[in-house]
Amino acid sequence: MKKTVREKIYAPYSLHDMNIIEAEIRGNGMILRTQSGIVQAEPPYGQPDGYVEFHQIRWDFSYAYLLEFTGNEGDFSGKKMFLKDFLSGHPTWSFTVMDETYGYNCTRYSGYITEGGKFCECIFEIYHEGDMVFVAEE
């Protein structure tokens, strides 16, 4: 019997507890900017100004999920839309990241979004065939 352990996907920076306030689409790429930089997930554990770049996004497989806030459990309703449509149709919002998940060619942020006084749970699912790049402005 052969056992193979999947190695953890480790990112040197994090957006956990950060407020994403802008998503700038650049062709098939995107830049996500937060209100207060990015969190360094390794020593010396700083919080430099910075942003995240995604390259070669497959917009036809990238989604935004908006779920009515119901607490920790229970029935909910929501909306699933292409991420690019959400970003172009909703110019002002703030997304607080509570969890990050990294997989094969996919990055998923989940948390809470506010827009125009409305508060709901949100997931950004970004399918990218290119690199995900953390840019720290030190």
Tab-separated table of C-alpha atoms in Angstrom:
chain	number	residue	atom	x	y	z
A	1	MET	CA	0.000	0.000	0.000
A	2	LYS	CA	1.315	3.437	-0.923
A	3	LYS	CA	0.284	6.462	1.131
A	4	THR	CA	0.895	9.976	-0.115
A	5	VAL	CA	0.356	12.990	2.113
A	6	ARG	CA	-0.878	16.142	0.437
A	7	GLU	CA	1.359	18.950	1.581
A	8	LYS	CA	-0.280	21.997	3.083
A	9	ILE	CA	-0.666	24.953	0.800
A	10	TYR	CA	1.225	27.666	2.609
A	11	ALA	CA	1.019	31.355	1.840
A	12	PRO	CA	3.602	33.754	3.308
A	13	TYR	CA	0.962	36.495	3.611
A	14	SER	CA	-2.698	36.485	4.579
A	15	LEU	CA	-5.815	38.596	4.148
A	16	HIS	CA	-7.467	37.124	7.256
A	17	ASP	CA	-9.420	39.833	9.124
A	18	MET	CA	-8.537	42.332	6.391
A	19	ASN	CA	-11.177	44.472	4.685
A	20	ILE	CA	-10.980	44.225	0.911
A	21	ILE	CA	-12.131	47.596	-0.358
A	22	GLU	CA	-11.214	47.462	-4.039
A	23	ALA	CA	-10.912	44.965	-6.855
A	24	GLU	CA	-9.243	46.374	-9.933
A	25	ILE	CA	-9.754	44.271	-13.051
A	26	ARG	CA	-6.850	44.408	-15.504
A	27	GLY	CA	-7.679	42.326	-18.578
A	28	ASN	CA	-7.570	38.734	-17.423
A	29	GLY	CA	-6.013	39.726	-14.095
A	30	MET	CA	-7.120	41.457	-10.920
A	31	ILE	CA	-5.647	43.372	-7.995
A	32	LEU	CA	-7.304	43.161	-4.569
A	33	ARG	CA	-6.548	46.029	-2.201
A	34	THR	CA	-7.345	46.059	1.489
A	35	GLN	CA	-7.955	48.864	3.915
A	36	SER	CA	-4.769	48.137	5.867
A	37	GLY	CA	-2.310	46.075	3.846
A	38	ILE	CA	-1.543	42.377	4.140
A	39	VAL	CA	-0.571	40.253	7.141
A	40	GLN	CA	2.827	38.602	7.139
A	41	ALA	CA	2.275	34.970	8.181
A	42	GLU	CA	5.895	34.238	9.051
A	43	PRO	CA	8.438	35.946	11.296
A	44	PRO	CA	8.685	38.835	11.955
A	45	TYR	CA	4.846	38.838	11.561
A	46	GLY	CA	4.388	42.353	10.298
A	47	GLN	CA	1.552	44.042	8.473
A	48	PRO	CA	3.071	45.886	5.515
A	49	ASP	CA	1.105	47.945	3.052
A	50	GLY	CA	0.420	45.798	0.048
A	51	TYR	CA	-2.044	44.030	-2.185
A	52	VAL	CA	-2.695	40.754	-3.992
A	53	GLU	CA	-2.458	40.196	-7.743
A	54	PHE	CA	-4.147	37.365	-9.632
A	55	HIS	CA	-2.962	36.522	-13.147
A	56	GLN	CA	-4.752	34.682	-15.950
A	57	ILE	CA	-8.124	34.516	-14.227
A	58	ARG	CA	-10.709	32.299	-15.842
A	59	TRP	CA	-13.669	34.639	-15.433
A	60	ASP	CA	-16.061	31.950	-16.677
A	61	PHE	CA	-15.222	29.834	-13.593
A	62	SER	CA	-14.913	32.635	-10.986
A	63	TYR	CA	-17.927	33.447	-8.832
A	64	ALA	CA	-19.287	35.649	-6.072
A	65	TYR	CA	-21.801	34.127	-3.683
A	66	LEU	CA	-23.971	36.451	-1.586
A	67	LEU	CA	-25.851	34.710	1.219
A	68	GLU	CA	-28.417	36.370	3.447
A	69	PHE	CA	-27.076	36.537	6.969
A	70	THR	CA	-28.763	33.954	9.236
A	71	GLY	CA	-26.251	33.415	12.012
A	72	ASN	CA	-24.333	30.182	12.482
A	73	GLU	CA	-26.911	27.828	10.990
A	74	GLY	CA	-30.342	27.590	9.447
A	75	ASP	CA	-32.014	28.140	6.122
A	76	PHE	CA	-30.713	30.859	3.868
A	77	SER	CA	-31.215	32.264	0.439
A	78	GLY	CA	-28.678	33.901	-1.754
A	79	LYS	CA	-27.340	34.680	-5.136
A	80	LYS	CA	-24.502	33.226	-7.202
A	81	MET	CA	-23.076	35.350	-10.005
A	82	PHE	CA	-19.962	35.613	-12.093
A	83	LEU	CA	-17.319	37.466	-10.078
A	84	LYS	CA	-16.644	39.881	-12.925
A	85	ASP	CA	-20.366	40.763	-13.117
A	86	PHE	CA	-20.491	41.355	-9.362
A	87	LEU	CA	-17.422	43.595	-9.429
A	88	SER	CA	-18.619	45.663	-12.380
A	89	GLY	CA	-22.190	45.958	-11.051
A	90	HIS	CA	-21.359	46.762	-7.422
A	91	PRO	CA	-18.875	49.651	-7.302
A	92	THR	CA	-18.838	50.283	-3.518
A	93	TRP	CA	-18.513	47.501	-0.971
A	94	SER	CA	-16.278	46.283	1.831
A	95	PHE	CA	-15.511	42.584	2.261
A	96	THR	CA	-14.082	41.358	5.593
A	97	VAL	CA	-12.166	38.130	4.992
A	98	MET	CA	-12.714	35.481	7.652
A	99	ASP	CA	-11.230	32.479	5.836
A	100	GLU	CA	-8.898	31.760	2.929
A	101	THR	CA	-8.745	28.493	1.038
A	102	TYR	CA	-6.131	27.685	-1.567
A	103	GLY	CA	-6.493	24.820	-4.011
A	104	TYR	CA	-5.362	23.829	-7.456
A	105	ASN	CA	-5.722	27.028	-9.546
A	106	CYS	CA	-8.342	28.365	-7.155
A	107	THR	CA	-8.378	30.855	-4.300
A	108	ARG	CA	-11.485	31.266	-2.167
A	109	TYR	CA	-12.144	34.060	0.312
A	110	SER	CA	-15.155	33.843	2.596
A	111	GLY	CA	-16.425	36.377	5.085
A	112	TYR	CA	-18.897	39.227	5.356
A	113	ILE	CA	-19.650	41.969	2.892
A	114	THR	CA	-21.394	45.299	3.368
A	115	GLU	CA	-22.819	47.342	0.561
A	116	GLY	CA	-25.189	50.259	0.871
A	117	GLY	CA	-26.022	49.411	4.478
A	118	LYS	CA	-26.778	45.756	3.658
A	119	PHE	CA	-24.770	43.038	5.414
A	120	CYS	CA	-24.455	39.432	4.225
A	121	GLU	CA	-22.112	36.476	4.047
A	122	CYS	CA	-19.968	36.355	0.939
A	123	ILE	CA	-17.608	34.056	-0.925
A	124	PHE	CA	-15.247	35.131	-3.699
A	125	GLU	CA	-14.091	32.123	-5.712
A	126	ILE	CA	-11.233	33.058	-8.036
A	127	TYR	CA	-10.126	30.472	-10.595
A	128	HIS	CA	-6.717	31.510	-11.925
A	129	GLU	CA	-4.357	29.650	-14.185
A	130	GLY	CA	-1.584	32.166	-13.546
A	131	ASP	CA	0.168	33.195	-10.379
A	132	MET	CA	-1.239	34.655	-7.210
A	133	VAL	CA	1.258	37.320	-6.137
A	134	PHE	CA	1.466	39.074	-2.758
A	135	VAL	CA	3.013	42.525	-3.216
A	136	ALA	CA	4.412	43.980	0.021
A	137	GLU	CA	5.324	47.652	-0.193
A	138	GLU	CA	8.124	47.710	2.371
